[in-house]
Short mmCIF file of C-alpha atoms and ligand atoms in Angstrom, two decimals:
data_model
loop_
_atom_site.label_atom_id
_atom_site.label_comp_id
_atom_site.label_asym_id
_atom_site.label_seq_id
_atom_site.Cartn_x
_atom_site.Cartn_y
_atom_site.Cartn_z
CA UNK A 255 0.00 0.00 0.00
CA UNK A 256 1.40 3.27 -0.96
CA UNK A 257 1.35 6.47 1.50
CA UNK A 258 -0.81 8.28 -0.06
CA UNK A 259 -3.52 5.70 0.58
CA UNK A 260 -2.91 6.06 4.23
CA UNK A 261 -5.35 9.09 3.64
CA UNK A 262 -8.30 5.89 3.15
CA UNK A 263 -7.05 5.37 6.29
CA UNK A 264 -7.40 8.76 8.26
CA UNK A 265 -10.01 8.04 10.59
CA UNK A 266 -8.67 5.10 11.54
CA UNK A 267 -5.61 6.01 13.59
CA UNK A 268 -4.98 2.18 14.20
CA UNK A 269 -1.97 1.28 15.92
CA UNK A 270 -1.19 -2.58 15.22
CA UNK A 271 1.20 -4.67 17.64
CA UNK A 272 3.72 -6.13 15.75
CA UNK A 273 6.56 -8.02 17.66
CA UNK A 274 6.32 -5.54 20.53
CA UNK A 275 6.71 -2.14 18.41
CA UNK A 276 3.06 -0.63 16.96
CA UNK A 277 2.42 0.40 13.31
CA UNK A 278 0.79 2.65 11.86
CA UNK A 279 -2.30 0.90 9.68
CA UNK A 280 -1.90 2.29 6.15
CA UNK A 281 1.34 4.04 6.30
CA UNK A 282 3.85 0.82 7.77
CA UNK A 283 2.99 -3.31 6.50
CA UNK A 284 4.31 -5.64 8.90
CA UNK A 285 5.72 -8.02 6.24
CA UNK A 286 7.82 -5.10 4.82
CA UNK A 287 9.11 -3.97 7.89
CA UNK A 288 10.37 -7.63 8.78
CA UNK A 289 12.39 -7.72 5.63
CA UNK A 290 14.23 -4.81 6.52
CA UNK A 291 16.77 -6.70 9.20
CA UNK A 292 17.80 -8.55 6.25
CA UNK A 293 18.73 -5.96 4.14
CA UNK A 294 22.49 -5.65 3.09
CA UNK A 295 24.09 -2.94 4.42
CA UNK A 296 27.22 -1.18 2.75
CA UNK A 297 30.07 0.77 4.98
CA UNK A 298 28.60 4.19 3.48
CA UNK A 299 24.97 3.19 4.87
CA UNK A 300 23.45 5.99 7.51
CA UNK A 301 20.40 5.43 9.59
CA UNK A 302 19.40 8.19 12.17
CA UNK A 303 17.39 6.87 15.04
CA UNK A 304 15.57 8.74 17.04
CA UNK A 305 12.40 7.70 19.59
CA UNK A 306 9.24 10.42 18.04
CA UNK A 307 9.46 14.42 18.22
CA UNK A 308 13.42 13.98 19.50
CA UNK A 309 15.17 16.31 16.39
CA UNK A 310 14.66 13.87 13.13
CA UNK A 311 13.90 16.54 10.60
CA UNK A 312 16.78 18.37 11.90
CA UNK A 313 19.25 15.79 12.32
CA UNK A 314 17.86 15.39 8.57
CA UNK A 315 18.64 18.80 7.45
CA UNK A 316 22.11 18.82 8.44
CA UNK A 317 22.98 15.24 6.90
CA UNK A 318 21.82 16.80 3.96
CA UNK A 319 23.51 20.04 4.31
CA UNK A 320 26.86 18.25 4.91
CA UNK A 321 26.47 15.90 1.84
CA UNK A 322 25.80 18.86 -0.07
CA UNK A 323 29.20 20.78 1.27
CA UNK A 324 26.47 23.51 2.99
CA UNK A 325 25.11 24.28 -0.74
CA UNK A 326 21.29 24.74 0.16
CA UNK A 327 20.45 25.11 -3.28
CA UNK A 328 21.60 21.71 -3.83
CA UNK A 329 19.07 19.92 -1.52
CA UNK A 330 16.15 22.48 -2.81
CA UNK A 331 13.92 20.20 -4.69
CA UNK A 332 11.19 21.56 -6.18
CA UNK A 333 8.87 18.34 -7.12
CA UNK A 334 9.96 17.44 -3.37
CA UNK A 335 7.49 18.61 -0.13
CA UNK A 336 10.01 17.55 2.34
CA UNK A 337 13.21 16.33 2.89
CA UNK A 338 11.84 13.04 3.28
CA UNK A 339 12.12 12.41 -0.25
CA UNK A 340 15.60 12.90 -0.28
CA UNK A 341 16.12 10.87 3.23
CA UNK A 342 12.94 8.48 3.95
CA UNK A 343 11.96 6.39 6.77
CA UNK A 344 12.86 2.80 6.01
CA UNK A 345 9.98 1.18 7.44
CA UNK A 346 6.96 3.78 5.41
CA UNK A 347 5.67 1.70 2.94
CA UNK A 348 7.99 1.01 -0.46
CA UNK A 349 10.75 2.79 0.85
CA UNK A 350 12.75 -0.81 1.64
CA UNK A 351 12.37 -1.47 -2.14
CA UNK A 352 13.93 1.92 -3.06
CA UNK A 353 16.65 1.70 -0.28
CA UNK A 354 18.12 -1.61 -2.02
CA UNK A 355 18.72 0.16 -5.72
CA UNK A 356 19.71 3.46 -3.85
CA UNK A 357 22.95 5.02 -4.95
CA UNK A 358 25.39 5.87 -2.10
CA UNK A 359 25.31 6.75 0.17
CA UNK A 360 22.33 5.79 1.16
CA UNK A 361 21.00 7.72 4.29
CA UNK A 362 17.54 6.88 6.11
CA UNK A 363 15.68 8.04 9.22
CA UNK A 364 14.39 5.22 11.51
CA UNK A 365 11.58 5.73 14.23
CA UNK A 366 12.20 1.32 14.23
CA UNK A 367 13.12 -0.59 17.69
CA UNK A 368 16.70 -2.25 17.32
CA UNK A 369 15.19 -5.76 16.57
CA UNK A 370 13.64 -4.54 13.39
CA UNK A 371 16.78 -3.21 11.51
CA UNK A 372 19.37 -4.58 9.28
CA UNK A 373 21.38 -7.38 11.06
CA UNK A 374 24.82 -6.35 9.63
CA UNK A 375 24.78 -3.03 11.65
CA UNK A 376 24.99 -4.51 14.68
CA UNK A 377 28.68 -5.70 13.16
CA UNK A 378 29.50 -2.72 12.76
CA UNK A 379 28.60 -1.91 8.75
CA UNK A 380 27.45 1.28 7.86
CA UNK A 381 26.55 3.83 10.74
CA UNK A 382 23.90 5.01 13.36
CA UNK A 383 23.13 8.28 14.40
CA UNK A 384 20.92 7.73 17.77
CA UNK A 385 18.98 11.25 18.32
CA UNK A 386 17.60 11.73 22.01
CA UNK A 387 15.76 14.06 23.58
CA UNK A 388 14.46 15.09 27.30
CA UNK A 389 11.40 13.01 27.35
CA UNK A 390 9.27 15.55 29.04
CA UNK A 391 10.18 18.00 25.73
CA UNK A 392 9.06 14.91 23.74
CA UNK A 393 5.81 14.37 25.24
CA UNK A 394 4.90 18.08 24.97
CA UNK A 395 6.06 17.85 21.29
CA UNK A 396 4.46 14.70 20.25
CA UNK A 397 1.22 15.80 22.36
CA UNK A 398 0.76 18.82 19.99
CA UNK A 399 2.11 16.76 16.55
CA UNK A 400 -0.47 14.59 17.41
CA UNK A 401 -3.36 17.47 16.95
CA UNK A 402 -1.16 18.05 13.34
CA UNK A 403 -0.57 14.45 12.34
CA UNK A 404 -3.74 13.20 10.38
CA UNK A 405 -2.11 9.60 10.94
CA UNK A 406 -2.24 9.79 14.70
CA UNK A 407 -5.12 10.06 17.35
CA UNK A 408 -6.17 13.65 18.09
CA UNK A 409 -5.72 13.30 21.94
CA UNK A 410 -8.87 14.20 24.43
CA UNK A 411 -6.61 16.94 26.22
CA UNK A 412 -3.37 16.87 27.87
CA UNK A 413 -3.77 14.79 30.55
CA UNK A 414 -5.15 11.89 28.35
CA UNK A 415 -2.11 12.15 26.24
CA UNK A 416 0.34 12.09 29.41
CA UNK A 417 -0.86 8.50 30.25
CA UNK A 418 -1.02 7.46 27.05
CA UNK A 419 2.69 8.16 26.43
CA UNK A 420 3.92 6.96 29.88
CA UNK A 421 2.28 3.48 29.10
CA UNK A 422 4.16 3.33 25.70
CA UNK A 423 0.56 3.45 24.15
CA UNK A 424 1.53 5.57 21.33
CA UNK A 425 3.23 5.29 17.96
CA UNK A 426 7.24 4.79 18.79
CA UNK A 427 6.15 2.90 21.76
CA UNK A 428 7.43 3.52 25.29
CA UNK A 429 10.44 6.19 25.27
CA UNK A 430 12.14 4.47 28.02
CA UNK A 431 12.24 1.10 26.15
CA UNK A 432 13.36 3.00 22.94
CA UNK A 433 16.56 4.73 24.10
CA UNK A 434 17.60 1.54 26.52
CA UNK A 435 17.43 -0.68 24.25
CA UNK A 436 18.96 1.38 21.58
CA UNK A 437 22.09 2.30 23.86
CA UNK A 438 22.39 -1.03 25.07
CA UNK A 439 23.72 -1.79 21.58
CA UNK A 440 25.68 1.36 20.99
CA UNK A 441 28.74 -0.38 21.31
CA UNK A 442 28.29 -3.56 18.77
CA UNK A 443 27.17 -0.71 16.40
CA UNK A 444 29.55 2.61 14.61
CA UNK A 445 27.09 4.60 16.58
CA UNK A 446 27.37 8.58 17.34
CA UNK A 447 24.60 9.13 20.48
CA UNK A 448 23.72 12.90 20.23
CA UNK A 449 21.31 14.43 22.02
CA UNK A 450 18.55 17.21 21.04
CA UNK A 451 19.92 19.11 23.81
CA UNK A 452 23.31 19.62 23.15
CA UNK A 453 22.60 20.34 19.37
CA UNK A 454 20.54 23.40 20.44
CA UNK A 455 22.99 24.49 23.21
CA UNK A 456 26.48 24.29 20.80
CA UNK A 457 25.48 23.42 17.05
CA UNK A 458 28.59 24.01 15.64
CA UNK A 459 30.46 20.92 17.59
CA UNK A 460 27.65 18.67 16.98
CA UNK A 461 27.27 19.70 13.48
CA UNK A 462 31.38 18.54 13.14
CA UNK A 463 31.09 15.31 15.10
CA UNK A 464 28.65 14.59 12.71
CA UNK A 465 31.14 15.29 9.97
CA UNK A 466 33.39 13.47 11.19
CA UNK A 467 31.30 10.41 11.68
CA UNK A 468 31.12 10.56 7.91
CA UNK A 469 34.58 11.32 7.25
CA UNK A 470 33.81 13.83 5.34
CA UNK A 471 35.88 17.32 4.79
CA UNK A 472 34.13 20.45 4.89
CA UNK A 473 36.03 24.38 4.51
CA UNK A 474 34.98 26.42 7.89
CA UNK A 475 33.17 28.40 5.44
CA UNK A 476 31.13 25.02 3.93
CA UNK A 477 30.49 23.74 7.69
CA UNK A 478 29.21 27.47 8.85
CA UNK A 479 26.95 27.07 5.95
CA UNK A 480 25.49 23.76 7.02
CA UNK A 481 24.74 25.41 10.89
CA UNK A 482 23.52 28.74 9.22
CA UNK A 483 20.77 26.54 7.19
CA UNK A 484 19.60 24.24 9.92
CA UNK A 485 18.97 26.74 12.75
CA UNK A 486 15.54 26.68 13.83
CA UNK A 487 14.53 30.00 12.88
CA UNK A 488 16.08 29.47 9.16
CA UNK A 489 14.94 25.53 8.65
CA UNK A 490 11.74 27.19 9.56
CA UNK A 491 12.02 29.60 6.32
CA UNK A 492 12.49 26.40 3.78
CA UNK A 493 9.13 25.05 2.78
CA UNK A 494 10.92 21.30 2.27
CA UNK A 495 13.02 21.20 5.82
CA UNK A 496 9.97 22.90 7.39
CA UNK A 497 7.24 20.36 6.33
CA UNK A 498 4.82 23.07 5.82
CA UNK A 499 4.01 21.24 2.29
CA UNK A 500 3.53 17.63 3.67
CA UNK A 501 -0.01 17.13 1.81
CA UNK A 502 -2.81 18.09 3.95
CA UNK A 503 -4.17 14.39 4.13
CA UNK A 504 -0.61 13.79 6.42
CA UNK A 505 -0.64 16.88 8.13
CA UNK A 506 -3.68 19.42 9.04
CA UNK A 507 -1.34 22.30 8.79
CA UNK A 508 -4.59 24.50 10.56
CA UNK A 509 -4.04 22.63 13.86
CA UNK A 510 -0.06 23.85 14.01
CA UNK A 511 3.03 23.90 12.93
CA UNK A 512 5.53 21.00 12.52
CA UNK A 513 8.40 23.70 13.25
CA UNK A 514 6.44 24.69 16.43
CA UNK A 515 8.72 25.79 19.25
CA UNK A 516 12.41 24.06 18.68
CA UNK A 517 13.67 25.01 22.68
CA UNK A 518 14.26 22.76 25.84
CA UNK A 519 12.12 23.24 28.62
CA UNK A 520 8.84 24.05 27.10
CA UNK A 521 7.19 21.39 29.14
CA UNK A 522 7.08 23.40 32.36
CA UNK A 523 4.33 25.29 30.44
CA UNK A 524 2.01 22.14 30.17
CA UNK A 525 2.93 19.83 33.22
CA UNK A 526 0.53 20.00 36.19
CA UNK A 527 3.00 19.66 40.04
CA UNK A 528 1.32 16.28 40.04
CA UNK A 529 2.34 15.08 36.37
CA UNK A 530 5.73 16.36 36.96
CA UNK A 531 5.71 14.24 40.08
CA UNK A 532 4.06 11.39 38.66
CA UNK A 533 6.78 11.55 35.58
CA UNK A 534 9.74 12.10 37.88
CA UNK A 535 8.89 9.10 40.07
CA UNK A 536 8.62 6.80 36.96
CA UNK A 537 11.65 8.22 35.27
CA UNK A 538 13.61 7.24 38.06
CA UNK A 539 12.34 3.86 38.59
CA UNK A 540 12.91 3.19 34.87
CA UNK A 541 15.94 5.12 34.11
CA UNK A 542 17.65 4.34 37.63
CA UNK A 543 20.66 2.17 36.04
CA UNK A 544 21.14 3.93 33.03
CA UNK A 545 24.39 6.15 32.73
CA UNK A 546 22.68 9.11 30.55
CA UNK A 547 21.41 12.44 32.22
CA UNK A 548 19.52 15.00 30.42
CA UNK A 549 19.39 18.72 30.13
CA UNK A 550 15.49 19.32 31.29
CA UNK A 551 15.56 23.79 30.85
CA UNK A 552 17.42 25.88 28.70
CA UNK A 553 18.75 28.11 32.20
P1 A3P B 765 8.89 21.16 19.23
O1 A3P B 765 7.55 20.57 18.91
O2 A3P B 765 9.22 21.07 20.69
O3 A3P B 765 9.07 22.53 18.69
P2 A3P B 765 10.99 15.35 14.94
O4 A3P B 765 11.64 15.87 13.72
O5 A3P B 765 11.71 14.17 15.54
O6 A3P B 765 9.54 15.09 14.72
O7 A3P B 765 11.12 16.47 16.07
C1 A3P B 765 10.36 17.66 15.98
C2 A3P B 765 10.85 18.64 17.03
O8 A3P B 765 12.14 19.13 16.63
C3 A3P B 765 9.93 19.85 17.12
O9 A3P B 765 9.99 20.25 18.50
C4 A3P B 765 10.62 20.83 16.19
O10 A3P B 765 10.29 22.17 16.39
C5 A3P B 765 12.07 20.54 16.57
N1 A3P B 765 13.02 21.06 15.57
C6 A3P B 765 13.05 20.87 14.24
N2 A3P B 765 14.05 21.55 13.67
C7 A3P B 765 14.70 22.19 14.68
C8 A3P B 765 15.82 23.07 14.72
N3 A3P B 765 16.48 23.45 13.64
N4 A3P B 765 16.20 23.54 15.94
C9 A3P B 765 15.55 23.20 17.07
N5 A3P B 765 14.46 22.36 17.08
C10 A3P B 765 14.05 21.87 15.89
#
């Protein structure tokens, strides 16, 4: 089934369990998804992984920024309505096909659990950029997106959506599953773990560990280029990095912007005390053995 049919499927929101991860009905098969852990992987191979609403479409703009030596011109499509087309998600619908004829290198965004994808990156072919991001940004973010997201189930209010996401009940399934399991394997994998965070507070270092993830050699000139055209104010001037012309049917641009507030801390203007407390007490219980911190406000 092609995306665009996902619009038959609208009203449907349907998340399906499939091996502990759910799909989206109409926009992922399960059958195709399966195939993708046995797709070969060559050395030049990127995926960038990141749990929902955690700094894809960035991380997606500056892959393609760097590719292009910071020539925005070069990435400006105009048959394209995002950069998706240039860097899809493996597991929508078709996109496995594509990926195998793909000239290199071929680079792919990923909202997958580990067990799903290609087998050979976990020995170390081709590379992984894991994108995380303070969980309490990513439930405000994903709360809104899902109000935008015609694919996704408009939530009751805010407090609907809260429980929803702390029980993993929502597409990407629970956060706290996604990133441990994810950076359990970092080390069988070339992986570069970056989070959301530190690209807003210093750009320009995490822009060049990116670059030289890829090996790739950039003039300071090229690599201020690549920061200059992936700020947020900037990414949100480009129709294709911005997503403002995703097709309605994907996203009702009325209900928001995709490029909606791009800062860390913004949930302190939606928590209630008591789902701050509620989140902190789980967070802790779930995250208790894990060696990451995060930056939770931008002071
Ligand atoms: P907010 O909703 O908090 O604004 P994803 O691409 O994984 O869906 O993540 C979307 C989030 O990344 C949104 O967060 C969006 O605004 C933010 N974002 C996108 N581009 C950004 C940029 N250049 N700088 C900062 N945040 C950005």
């Amino acid at each position: 089934m092609e995306l665009k049919d996902a619009k038959a499927h609208n009203n449907q929101h349907e998340l399906v369990a499939h091996r502990g991860f759910g799909l989206i009905r109409g926009i992922h098969d399960p059958e195709e998804v399966d195939q993708i852990s046995e797709l070969h992987i060559r050395d030049s191979d990127l995926f960038v992984v990141t749990y929902p609403k955690s700094g894809t479409i960035w991380m997606q703009q500056i892959l393609l920024l760097l590719e292009a030596k910071g020539d925005v011109t070069a990435i400006s499509k105009p048959d394209l309505n995002s950069n998706a087309g240039l860097m899809p998600w493996i597991e929508v619908n078709d996109n496995r096909q594509a990926f195998i004829t793909a000239p290199s290198p071929r680079m792919r965004v990923t909202h997958l659990q580990h067990h799903f994808m290609p087998r050979p990156l976990s020995q170390k072919k081709g590379k992984v950029i894991y994108v995380a991001r303070n969980p309490k940004d990513v439930l405000v973010s994903y709360f809104h997106f899902h109000k935008v997201a015609n694919m996704l189930e408009t939530p009751k209010d805010f407090d609907d959506f809260f429980k929803k996401f702390m029980r993993g009940d929502v597409f990407g399934g629970s956060w706290f599953e996604h990133i441990k399991t994810w950076y359990s394997h970092k080390d069988d994998m070339n992986m570069l773990f970056m989070t959301y965070e530190e690209m807003i507070q210093d750009l320009q270092s995490a822009v060049e560990r990116i670059c030289s993830l890829l090996g790739l050699e950039l003039t300071d000139e090229e690599l201020a280029n690549v920061v200059k055209h992936s700020t947020f104010n900037n990414m949100k001037k480009i129709p294709q990095a911005s997503y403002e012309q995703v097709p309605s049917y994907l996203l009702n641009h009325n209900q928001g912007t995709f490029m909606r507030k791009g800062t860390i801390g913004d949930w302190k203007n939606h928590f209630t005390v008591a789902q701050d407390q509620s989140f902190d007490h789980i967070y802790h219980n779930e995250m208790k053995d894990f060696p990451l911190s995060f930056i939770w406000d931008i002071e």
